[in-house]
Tab-separated table of C-alpha atoms in Angstrom:
chain	number	residue	atom	x	y	z
A	224	UNK	CA	24.285	-2.622	64.525
A	225	UNK	CA	22.144	-5.439	65.614
A	226	UNK	CA	22.921	-4.539	69.363
A	227	UNK	CA	22.006	-0.929	68.793
A	228	UNK	CA	18.554	-2.019	66.892
A	229	UNK	CA	17.764	-4.320	69.833
A	230	UNK	CA	18.560	-1.362	72.358
A	231	UNK	CA	16.492	1.003	70.337
A	232	UNK	CA	13.674	-1.421	70.528
A	233	UNK	CA	13.778	-2.013	73.875
A	234	UNK	CA	13.614	1.484	74.731
A	235	UNK	CA	10.331	2.130	72.633
A	236	UNK	CA	7.707	3.607	74.948
A	237	UNK	CA	4.690	1.922	73.264
A	238	UNK	CA	1.745	3.267	70.926
A	239	UNK	CA	-0.300	5.239	73.967
A	240	UNK	CA	2.858	7.311	75.168
A	241	UNK	CA	4.213	7.826	71.600
A	242	UNK	CA	0.631	9.268	70.862
A	243	UNK	CA	0.429	11.346	73.976
A	244	UNK	CA	3.922	12.632	72.663
A	245	UNK	CA	2.184	13.594	69.240
A	246	UNK	CA	-0.452	15.296	71.061
A	247	UNK	CA	1.954	17.338	73.345
A	248	UNK	CA	3.725	18.390	70.261
A	249	UNK	CA	0.734	19.394	68.275
A	250	UNK	CA	-0.511	21.283	71.394
A	251	UNK	CA	2.770	23.152	71.827
A	252	UNK	CA	3.075	24.320	68.272
A	253	UNK	CA	-0.482	25.947	68.365
A	254	UNK	CA	1.393	28.707	70.116
A	255	UNK	CA	3.116	29.916	67.237
A	256	UNK	CA	2.120	32.327	65.019
A	257	UNK	CA	-0.643	32.844	63.560
A	258	UNK	CA	-2.257	30.562	65.891
A	259	UNK	CA	-0.942	32.433	69.174
A	260	UNK	CA	-2.619	29.796	71.512
A	261	UNK	CA	0.053	30.254	74.596
A	262	UNK	CA	-2.277	29.065	77.003
A	263	UNK	CA	-2.691	25.758	74.797
A	264	UNK	CA	0.981	25.506	74.103
A	265	UNK	CA	2.201	25.653	77.648
A	266	UNK	CA	0.447	22.640	78.680
A	267	UNK	CA	1.538	21.006	75.542
A	268	UNK	CA	5.081	21.570	76.723
A	269	UNK	CA	4.191	20.383	80.126
A	270	UNK	CA	2.867	17.391	78.917
A	271	UNK	CA	5.911	16.527	77.040
A	272	UNK	CA	8.157	17.459	79.973
A	273	UNK	CA	6.019	14.906	82.183
A	274	UNK	CA	6.548	12.229	79.509
A	275	UNK	CA	10.399	12.856	79.379
A	276	UNK	CA	10.593	12.898	83.247
A	277	UNK	CA	8.963	9.302	83.570
A	278	UNK	CA	12.075	8.453	81.821
A	279	UNK	CA	10.442	5.470	79.765
A	280	UNK	CA	11.427	5.878	76.277
A	281	UNK	CA	12.331	9.499	76.965
A	282	UNK	CA	14.666	10.184	73.823
A	283	UNK	CA	11.929	8.514	71.685
A	284	UNK	CA	9.024	10.703	73.315
A	285	UNK	CA	11.098	13.786	72.503
A	286	UNK	CA	11.790	12.856	69.141
A	287	UNK	CA	8.331	12.368	68.241
A	288	UNK	CA	6.861	15.001	70.128
A	289	UNK	CA	9.427	17.396	68.813
A	290	UNK	CA	8.753	16.097	65.045
A	291	UNK	CA	5.074	16.812	65.748
A	292	UNK	CA	5.730	20.177	66.915
A	293	UNK	CA	7.860	20.983	63.800
A	294	UNK	CA	5.838	19.496	61.278
A	295	UNK	CA	2.728	21.515	62.246
A	296	UNK	CA	4.598	24.792	63.092
A	297	UNK	CA	6.596	24.793	59.782
A	298	UNK	CA	4.178	23.476	57.725
A	299	UNK	CA	4.864	26.069	55.411
A	300	UNK	CA	8.101	24.389	54.136
A	301	UNK	CA	5.972	22.641	51.668
A	302	UNK	CA	4.967	25.969	49.853
A	303	UNK	CA	8.532	26.765	47.782
A	304	UNK	CA	8.127	23.302	46.214
A	305	UNK	CA	4.889	24.168	44.791
A	306	UNK	CA	5.644	27.306	43.054
A	307	UNK	CA	7.133	24.658	40.372
A	308	UNK	CA	5.195	21.629	41.212
A	309	UNK	CA	5.903	19.602	38.471
A	310	UNK	CA	9.609	20.197	39.024
A	311	UNK	CA	9.718	19.966	42.799
A	312	UNK	CA	6.672	18.791	44.330
A	313	UNK	CA	8.115	15.411	44.646
A	314	UNK	CA	10.400	16.412	47.317
A	315	UNK	CA	7.856	17.599	49.787
A	316	UNK	CA	7.453	14.148	51.869
A	317	UNK	CA	11.393	14.112	52.230
A	318	UNK	CA	11.626	17.784	53.065
A	319	UNK	CA	8.890	17.395	55.682
A	320	UNK	CA	10.335	14.478	57.393
A	321	UNK	CA	13.914	15.615	57.278
A	322	UNK	CA	13.228	18.927	58.570
A	323	UNK	CA	10.912	17.704	61.244
A	324	UNK	CA	12.661	14.898	62.523
A	325	UNK	CA	16.017	16.626	61.904
A	326	UNK	CA	15.172	19.521	64.241
A	327	UNK	CA	13.478	16.962	66.647
A	328	UNK	CA	16.879	15.449	67.124
A	329	UNK	CA	17.724	18.397	69.215
A	330	UNK	CA	14.688	17.684	71.609
A	331	UNK	CA	15.832	13.649	71.725
A	332	UNK	CA	19.424	14.808	72.685
A	333	UNK	CA	18.455	17.220	75.494
A	334	UNK	CA	15.893	14.212	76.792
A	335	UNK	CA	18.689	11.889	76.975
A	336	UNK	CA	20.835	13.903	78.804
A	337	UNK	CA	17.790	15.263	81.413
A	338	UNK	CA	16.965	11.599	82.290
A	339	UNK	CA	20.439	10.954	83.654
A	340	UNK	CA	20.398	13.836	85.660
A	341	UNK	CA	18.331	14.427	88.925
A	342	UNK	CA	14.857	16.077	88.871
A	343	UNK	CA	14.476	15.109	85.243
A	344	UNK	CA	11.665	17.560	84.810
A	345	UNK	CA	13.821	20.696	85.665
A	346	UNK	CA	16.487	18.949	83.958
A	347	UNK	CA	14.614	18.731	80.764
A	348	UNK	CA	13.889	22.429	80.942
A	349	UNK	CA	17.550	23.297	81.014
A	350	UNK	CA	18.822	20.988	78.447
A	351	UNK	CA	16.116	21.736	76.068
A	352	UNK	CA	16.598	25.442	76.502
A	353	UNK	CA	20.542	24.548	75.737
A	354	UNK	CA	19.595	22.479	72.625
A	355	UNK	CA	17.503	25.368	71.300
A	356	UNK	CA	20.314	27.687	71.558
A	357	UNK	CA	22.402	25.089	69.789
A	358	UNK	CA	19.693	24.819	67.160
A	359	UNK	CA	20.082	28.817	66.467
A	360	UNK	CA	23.550	28.296	65.658
A	361	UNK	CA	24.627	24.665	64.356
A	362	UNK	CA	24.828	24.397	60.642
A	363	UNK	CA	24.258	28.283	60.190
A	364	UNK	CA	21.367	27.931	62.602
A	365	UNK	CA	17.778	27.806	62.636
A	366	UNK	CA	16.064	29.598	65.484
A	367	UNK	CA	12.354	29.260	64.207
A	368	UNK	CA	9.407	28.268	66.415
A	369	UNK	CA	11.249	28.226	69.634
A	370	UNK	CA	9.166	27.567	72.728
A	371	UNK	CA	9.689	31.403	73.782
A	372	UNK	CA	7.901	32.321	70.603
A	373	UNK	CA	4.457	31.543	72.446
A	374	UNK	CA	4.072	34.720	74.120
A	375	UNK	CA	3.483	37.189	70.781
A	376	UNK	CA	-0.080	37.844	72.143
A	377	UNK	CA	0.706	38.646	75.763
A	378	UNK	CA	2.720	41.131	77.505
A	379	UNK	CA	5.194	38.349	78.428
A	380	UNK	CA	6.991	38.895	74.964
A	381	UNK	CA	8.261	42.269	76.184
A	382	UNK	CA	10.698	40.718	78.666
A	383	UNK	CA	12.757	39.863	75.586
A	384	UNK	CA	14.136	43.070	75.811
A	385	UNK	CA	15.741	41.819	78.883
A	386	UNK	CA	16.772	38.619	78.060
A	387	UNK	CA	15.884	37.798	74.466
A	388	UNK	CA	14.101	34.777	72.809
A	389	UNK	CA	16.359	32.162	74.288
A	390	UNK	CA	15.119	33.706	77.692
A	391	UNK	CA	11.849	33.611	76.860
A	392	UNK	CA	12.407	29.827	75.987
A	393	UNK	CA	13.958	29.076	79.307
A	394	UNK	CA	11.224	30.942	81.351
A	395	UNK	CA	8.442	29.034	79.197
A	396	UNK	CA	10.061	25.659	79.958
A	397	UNK	CA	10.741	26.370	83.595
A	398	UNK	CA	6.898	27.210	83.535
A	399	UNK	CA	6.002	23.999	81.748
A	400	UNK	CA	8.083	21.926	84.175
A	401	UNK	CA	6.611	23.236	87.401
A	402	UNK	CA	3.222	22.420	85.657
A	403	UNK	CA	4.369	19.044	84.692
A	404	UNK	CA	4.795	18.095	88.593
A	405	UNK	CA	0.975	18.153	89.249
A	406	UNK	CA	1.583	19.115	92.641
A	407	UNK	CA	0.348	22.672	94.278
A	408	UNK	CA	3.778	24.142	95.119
A	409	UNK	CA	5.688	23.637	91.722
A	410	UNK	CA	2.398	24.569	89.916
A	411	UNK	CA	2.096	27.681	91.953
A	412	UNK	CA	6.016	28.471	91.203
A	413	UNK	CA	4.882	28.052	87.494
A	414	UNK	CA	2.047	30.432	87.835
A	415	UNK	CA	4.102	33.035	89.738
A	416	UNK	CA	6.697	33.121	87.186
A	417	UNK	CA	4.522	33.991	84.005
A	418	UNK	CA	2.595	36.276	86.291
A	419	UNK	CA	5.891	38.264	86.951
A	420	UNK	CA	6.892	38.048	83.359
A	421	UNK	CA	3.260	39.437	82.476
A	422	UNK	CA	3.588	42.241	84.996
A	423	UNK	CA	6.975	43.198	83.880
A	424	UNK	CA	5.500	43.512	80.238
A	425	UNK	CA	2.703	45.518	81.341
A	426	UNK	CA	4.917	48.061	83.296
A	427	UNK	CA	7.514	48.143	80.190
A	428	UNK	CA	4.222	48.786	77.863
A	429	UNK	CA	3.127	51.634	80.482
A	430	UNK	CA	6.333	53.662	79.802
A	431	UNK	CA	6.469	56.934	77.527
A	432	UNK	CA	7.402	56.226	74.012
A	433	UNK	CA	10.336	57.852	72.629
A	434	UNK	CA	9.456	60.711	70.286
A	435	UNK	CA	9.247	59.673	66.395
A	436	UNK	CA	11.695	60.805	64.013
A	437	UNK	CA	11.020	63.680	61.286
A	438	UNK	CA	11.023	61.138	58.722
A	439	UNK	CA	8.276	59.974	56.201
A	440	UNK	CA	8.594	56.619	54.630
A	441	UNK	CA	6.956	55.143	51.723
A	442	UNK	CA	6.819	51.342	51.748
A	443	UNK	CA	5.842	49.482	48.489
A	444	UNK	CA	4.003	46.241	48.316
A	445	UNK	CA	3.799	44.995	44.649
A	446	UNK	CA	2.041	41.657	45.726
A	447	UNK	CA	4.066	39.525	42.756
A	448	UNK	CA	2.725	36.214	42.892
A	449	UNK	CA	5.943	33.974	43.261
A	450	UNK	CA	5.265	31.738	40.018
A	451	UNK	CA	5.051	34.811	37.799
A	452	UNK	CA	7.532	37.084	39.502
A	453	UNK	CA	10.553	36.034	37.045
A	454	UNK	CA	8.631	35.445	34.161
A	455	UNK	CA	10.089	37.374	31.423
A	456	UNK	CA	7.089	38.457	29.433
A	457	UNK	CA	6.014	40.185	32.711
A	458	UNK	CA	9.177	41.958	33.438
A	459	UNK	CA	8.214	45.023	32.330
A	460	UNK	CA	4.631	44.974	33.793
A	461	UNK	CA	6.140	44.374	37.398
A	462	UNK	CA	8.611	47.206	36.687
A	463	UNK	CA	5.774	49.611	35.632
A	464	UNK	CA	3.900	48.782	38.646
A	465	UNK	CA	6.836	49.581	41.365
A	466	UNK	CA	7.699	52.757	39.173
A	467	UNK	CA	3.719	53.988	39.644
A	468	UNK	CA	3.553	53.207	43.211
A	469	UNK	CA	7.019	55.197	43.977
A	470	UNK	CA	5.784	58.044	41.667
A	471	UNK	CA	2.339	58.307	43.259
A	472	UNK	CA	1.589	60.041	46.667
A	473	UNK	CA	3.153	62.726	48.438
A	474	UNK	CA	6.643	63.713	49.277
A	475	UNK	CA	8.773	61.339	51.270
A	476	UNK	CA	12.200	61.119	52.796
A	477	UNK	CA	12.570	57.385	51.390
A	478	UNK	CA	10.847	54.941	49.304
A	479	UNK	CA	11.667	51.366	49.967
A	480	UNK	CA	11.083	48.153	47.395
A	481	UNK	CA	10.961	44.609	48.825
A	482	UNK	CA	13.598	41.784	48.407
A	483	UNK	CA	14.673	41.180	44.611
A	484	UNK	CA	11.597	43.512	43.615
A	485	UNK	CA	13.469	44.545	40.645
A	486	UNK	CA	12.896	41.995	37.712
A	487	UNK	CA	16.109	43.004	35.973
A	488	UNK	CA	19.891	42.862	36.991
A	489	UNK	CA	21.060	46.377	37.840
A	490	UNK	CA	24.565	45.247	36.170
A	491	UNK	CA	22.829	44.560	32.921
A	492	UNK	CA	20.751	47.425	32.685
A	493	UNK	CA	22.358	50.516	34.324
A	494	UNK	CA	19.867	52.872	32.845
A	495	UNK	CA	17.443	51.682	35.417
A	496	UNK	CA	19.358	53.846	38.075
A	497	UNK	CA	18.413	56.993	36.529
A	498	UNK	CA	14.927	55.913	35.774
A	499	UNK	CA	14.468	54.862	39.502
A	500	UNK	CA	15.789	57.655	40.808
A	501	UNK	CA	13.807	60.300	38.824
A	502	UNK	CA	10.525	59.099	40.313
A	503	UNK	CA	11.330	59.352	44.182
A	504	UNK	CA	10.242	62.821	44.857
A	505	UNK	CA	13.704	63.970	45.068
A	506	UNK	CA	14.288	61.272	47.772
A	507	UNK	CA	16.129	58.315	47.492
A	508	UNK	CA	14.839	54.926	46.777
A	509	UNK	CA	15.871	51.626	48.276
A	510	UNK	CA	15.375	48.466	46.396
A	511	UNK	CA	15.701	44.787	46.739
A	512	UNK	CA	17.693	43.439	43.332
A	513	UNK	CA	19.875	40.584	42.414
A	514	UNK	CA	23.748	42.015	41.543
A	515	UNK	CA	25.981	40.233	39.515
A	516	UNK	CA	29.851	40.112	38.815
A	517	UNK	CA	30.484	37.538	36.217
A	518	UNK	CA	29.509	34.062	37.311
A	519	UNK	CA	28.885	35.319	40.889
A	520	UNK	CA	25.380	37.092	42.091
A	521	UNK	CA	24.317	38.521	45.297
A	522	UNK	CA	21.242	39.163	47.125
A	523	UNK	CA	21.188	43.117	47.569
A	524	UNK	CA	19.758	46.091	48.920
A	525	UNK	CA	20.689	49.010	46.645
A	526	UNK	CA	19.925	52.775	47.651
A	527	UNK	CA	19.453	54.837	44.584
A	528	UNK	CA	19.829	58.568	45.125
A	529	UNK	CA	17.517	61.183	42.918
A	530	UNK	CA	20.291	61.765	40.630
A	531	UNK	CA	20.538	58.178	39.834
A	532	UNK	CA	23.641	57.509	41.733
A	533	UNK	CA	24.223	54.382	43.758
A	534	UNK	CA	24.142	56.011	47.468
A	535	UNK	CA	24.717	52.603	49.494
A	536	UNK	CA	24.396	48.860	49.059
A	537	UNK	CA	24.220	45.757	51.168
A	538	UNK	CA	24.763	42.079	50.096
A	539	UNK	CA	22.766	39.429	51.949
A	540	UNK	CA	25.268	37.889	54.034
A	541	UNK	CA	23.278	35.033	56.177
A	542	UNK	CA	21.776	32.995	52.977
A	543	UNK	CA	19.119	30.334	53.231
A	544	UNK	CA	20.553	26.804	52.814
A	545	UNK	CA	19.022	25.026	49.852
A	546	UNK	CA	16.927	28.081	49.182
A	547	UNK	CA	19.847	30.545	48.213
A	548	UNK	CA	22.872	28.386	48.114
A	549	UNK	CA	23.437	24.686	48.156
A	550	UNK	CA	26.843	23.252	49.131
A	551	UNK	CA	28.892	22.200	46.138
A	552	UNK	CA	25.951	24.246	44.186
A	553	UNK	CA	28.082	24.769	41.112
A	554	UNK	CA	29.056	21.314	40.748
A	555	UNK	CA	25.472	20.120	41.217
A	556	UNK	CA	24.152	22.886	38.912
A	557	UNK	CA	26.448	21.616	36.182
A	558	UNK	CA	26.055	17.751	36.484
A	559	UNK	CA	22.441	17.950	37.655
A	560	UNK	CA	20.683	21.296	36.884
A	561	UNK	CA	20.080	21.748	40.614
A	562	UNK	CA	19.953	25.185	41.964
A	563	UNK	CA	18.791	27.117	44.938
A	564	UNK	CA	14.909	27.816	44.620
A	565	UNK	CA	15.414	32.014	45.169
A	566	UNK	CA	18.473	32.608	42.798
A	567	UNK	CA	17.611	33.376	39.428
A	568	UNK	CA	21.481	33.527	38.718
A	569	UNK	CA	23.985	30.255	38.670
A	570	UNK	CA	23.549	27.972	41.239
A	571	UNK	CA	22.892	30.371	43.872
A	572	UNK	CA	23.980	33.521	45.766
A	573	UNK	CA	27.158	34.485	47.543
A	574	UNK	CA	27.627	35.638	50.823
A	575	UNK	CA	28.114	39.398	51.655
A	576	UNK	CA	30.524	40.102	54.098
A	577	UNK	CA	28.313	40.436	57.313
A	578	UNK	CA	26.075	42.493	59.123
A	579	UNK	CA	26.682	46.213	59.012
A	580	UNK	CA	25.050	49.635	59.541
A	581	UNK	CA	24.460	51.988	56.909
A	582	UNK	CA	24.726	55.525	57.266
A	583	UNK	CA	22.070	57.098	55.285
A	584	UNK	CA	22.570	61.017	56.274
A	585	UNK	CA	21.704	63.299	58.987
A	586	UNK	CA	18.111	63.243	58.288
A	587	UNK	CA	17.571	59.209	57.854
A	588	UNK	CA	19.952	58.262	60.232
A	589	UNK	CA	21.803	55.099	60.326
A	590	UNK	CA	20.172	51.938	59.412
A	591	UNK	CA	20.702	48.187	59.787
A	592	UNK	CA	19.700	46.124	56.884
A	593	UNK	CA	18.328	42.825	56.929
A	594	UNK	CA	17.257	40.847	53.855
A	595	UNK	CA	14.446	38.371	54.141
A	596	UNK	CA	15.794	35.505	56.572
A	597	UNK	CA	18.659	37.580	58.469
A	598	UNK	CA	16.067	38.851	60.808
A	599	UNK	CA	15.354	35.546	62.170
A	600	UNK	CA	19.157	35.528	63.927
A	601	UNK	CA	19.618	37.605	67.130
A	602	UNK	CA	23.041	36.999	66.996
A	603	UNK	CA	23.465	38.557	63.664
A	604	UNK	CA	21.351	41.703	64.549
A	605	UNK	CA	23.830	42.149	67.471
A	606	UNK	CA	26.831	41.482	65.496
A	607	UNK	CA	26.409	45.030	63.627
A	608	UNK	CA	29.403	47.008	64.481
A	609	UNK	CA	27.468	49.991	65.476
A	610	UNK	CA	23.916	50.840	67.135
A	611	UNK	CA	21.560	51.494	64.354
A	612	UNK	CA	18.803	54.283	64.549
A	613	UNK	CA	16.456	51.827	62.944
A	614	UNK	CA	16.368	48.556	61.345
A	615	UNK	CA	15.056	47.808	57.721
A	616	UNK	CA	13.735	44.162	56.635
A	617	UNK	CA	13.344	43.987	53.116
A	618	UNK	CA	11.559	40.196	52.308
A	619	UNK	CA	9.636	38.237	49.512
A	620	UNK	CA	7.624	35.785	51.439
A	621	UNK	CA	5.491	34.787	48.493
A	622	UNK	CA	7.599	31.829	48.796
A	623	UNK	CA	5.906	30.715	52.067
A	624	UNK	CA	2.396	30.938	50.964
A	625	UNK	CA	-0.558	32.397	53.034
A	626	UNK	CA	-1.156	30.503	56.132
A	627	UNK	CA	1.544	30.727	58.422
A	628	UNK	CA	5.073	31.415	57.132
A	629	UNK	CA	5.092	34.902	56.276
A	630	UNK	CA	3.088	35.727	60.031
A	631	UNK	CA	6.002	33.561	61.692
A	632	UNK	CA	8.826	35.755	59.760
A	633	UNK	CA	7.074	39.152	60.508
A	634	UNK	CA	6.917	37.664	64.357
A	635	UNK	CA	10.398	37.492	64.561
A	636	UNK	CA	11.311	40.524	63.254
A	637	UNK	CA	8.895	42.261	65.828
A	638	UNK	CA	10.920	40.183	68.457
A	639	UNK	CA	14.168	41.664	67.044
A	640	UNK	CA	12.380	45.378	67.534
A	641	UNK	CA	11.818	44.349	71.332
A	642	UNK	CA	15.216	42.932	72.029
A	643	UNK	CA	17.157	45.669	70.587
A	644	UNK	CA	14.703	48.727	71.151
A	645	UNK	CA	14.651	49.813	68.063
A	646	UNK	CA	11.987	50.391	65.549
A	647	UNK	CA	11.853	48.005	62.347
A	648	UNK	CA	10.529	48.588	59.135
A	649	UNK	CA	9.262	45.732	57.312
A	650	UNK	CA	8.588	45.701	53.468
A	651	UNK	CA	7.412	42.377	51.825
A	652	UNK	CA	6.331	41.529	48.299
A	653	UNK	CA	3.256	40.341	49.371
A	654	UNK	CA	3.127	40.981	53.018
A	655	UNK	CA	3.562	41.239	55.910
A	656	UNK	CA	4.575	44.930	54.956
A	657	UNK	CA	4.497	46.773	58.448
A	658	UNK	CA	6.216	49.475	60.798
A	659	UNK	CA	6.987	48.133	64.198
A	660	UNK	CA	8.013	50.737	67.111
A	661	UNK	CA	10.738	49.829	69.537
A	662	UNK	CA	8.536	47.712	71.704
A	663	UNK	CA	7.329	45.733	68.778
A	664	UNK	CA	3.945	47.114	68.322
A	665	UNK	CA	2.441	47.607	64.851
A	666	UNK	CA	2.365	51.219	64.027
A	667	UNK	CA	0.964	50.730	60.474
A	668	UNK	CA	0.622	48.123	58.096
A	669	UNK	CA	-0.813	46.908	54.638
A	670	UNK	CA	-3.599	44.367	54.341
A	671	UNK	CA	-1.807	40.938	53.261
A	672	UNK	CA	-1.428	39.999	49.722
A	673	UNK	CA	-2.750	43.234	48.182
A	674	UNK	CA	-0.923	45.796	45.845
A	675	UNK	CA	-0.257	49.159	47.519
A	676	UNK	CA	1.858	51.525	49.233
A	677	UNK	CA	2.039	52.841	52.705
A	678	UNK	CA	3.462	56.033	54.057
A	679	UNK	CA	4.465	56.205	57.481
A	680	UNK	CA	6.346	58.510	60.008
A	681	UNK	CA	9.361	56.621	61.310
A	682	UNK	CA	9.148	55.690	65.014
A	683	UNK	CA	11.721	56.839	67.687
A	684	UNK	CA	14.348	54.460	69.348
A	685	UNK	CA	14.684	53.181	72.842
A	686	UNK	CA	17.987	53.585	74.619
A	687	UNK	CA	19.807	50.225	74.536
A	688	UNK	CA	18.099	47.467	76.044
A	689	UNK	CA	19.705	44.904	78.659
A	690	UNK	CA	19.350	42.456	75.862
A	691	UNK	CA	21.265	44.712	73.439
A	692	UNK	CA	24.094	45.427	76.008
A	693	UNK	CA	24.701	41.795	77.139
A	694	UNK	CA	23.034	39.369	74.644
A	695	UNK	CA	22.763	35.797	75.971
A	696	UNK	CA	25.235	36.051	78.699
A	697	UNK	CA	22.552	36.437	81.216
A	698	UNK	CA	20.491	33.399	79.962
A	699	UNK	CA	23.832	31.363	79.820
A	700	UNK	CA	24.673	32.133	83.602
A	701	UNK	CA	21.277	31.233	84.633
A	702	UNK	CA	21.521	28.104	82.828
A	703	UNK	CA	25.164	27.215	84.341
A	704	UNK	CA	23.893	28.350	87.919
A	705	UNK	CA	20.666	25.905	87.841
A	706	UNK	CA	22.653	23.237	86.304
A	707	UNK	CA	25.093	23.346	89.116
A	708	UNK	CA	22.316	23.630	91.666
A	709	UNK	CA	20.810	20.445	89.908
A	710	UNK	CA	23.898	18.154	89.846
A	711	UNK	CA	25.305	19.620	93.331
A	712	UNK	CA	25.489	16.523	95.742
A	713	UNK	CA	23.278	16.939	98.811
A	714	UNK	CA	25.069	16.352	102.079
A	715	UNK	CA	23.305	14.978	105.005
A	716	UNK	CA	23.730	16.378	108.573
A	717	UNK	CA	25.531	13.567	110.926
A	718	UNK	CA	23.789	13.546	114.221
């Protein structure tokens, strides 16, 4: 232990370089939503690559820079603890430190590997891309605030249809590595790489759009404050609002409520099926609700037919750790009263069987349901057994405040639309409630944190994109090829 501490102390880069790492991470985070300052973020990543490539304290600098990046980009992590501040606010410092430095460990590992390879700037671009891919899968994964997510306000984002968010991350870090060299040729190469992606994006946006489907949707945004959402005294008020917004307005083919919108359990109040089915203008109503069976509970999307029958159901499969379930949650609940934040039943939710496509009939077509957090994971979207006609995300982002979290979450849903070439309908309790076309463009939306309903025509789908067909395979092949070229020994000619 003493030897390890001595080695760590000897590798410490000093306060000056550590301060530059904080600056680099902060600048990089400003590329994330809602800031979207890619022209600030890209130099931030370049500064971090430059610090790591100099090898002095590279692991420490990547850890510090990564922690600064995640602390700013994921500042919304404090919001759930403030819903019931008296009970949970004391956890905020621990959550911020644990999450920021925990995620930054992936960056630290990438830097430590890169500095043992030739051309450490290029090596760090490759190892950090690989580390971010691992971050998206390890321990259920958390692919949020990737370097490739800085391009939402530029045509570059359209290249996600070719190689997804991880491909955008590789592109971003290769450009940053070129800028970090501070020499004309590599900097020009970085500029050409971004320009090529920019041009591909413009070209894609100029192509004809698919014809919209002959489907009208009504999206309901009740804007229920999270601290009051589960107050039994207000349950009837919340339910009446949902029913009124559903009953109002013109004819439609489907009405959609957000995640856990229903303030009652459907299993305990079966009469609600008929009540909801009767106000949908002779069209089905899709609602987010908790479902219970004995001691088990699920976070579900239920489609209710006009006659009150259950037409379809989807149980959320990819749950939020500590938000919707806690490891050994039943024991923790019995011993300490600790429960997942989002669940109102027992210690947490049970997971559904996995991604699936729900057939809603010839007119509405086949839909891929995504409940809240599930839209963050490209691997889950691609894991659906069939290709859908459109995607539907219901969510309750009231947990995550009004500054950054809801807008980052909505941007990731947009990215899934671009990757898959499918329109995505997003219905949030407080927002963002919007419809994105198959290129991720906003077709219509409701103002954030307002009560209301949105009537919209469903956009059409594109043919399967290269990413929809091949997933991460091209990025993995490219990473492997560049890595082999990097470590291949150079043979000198013998005169």
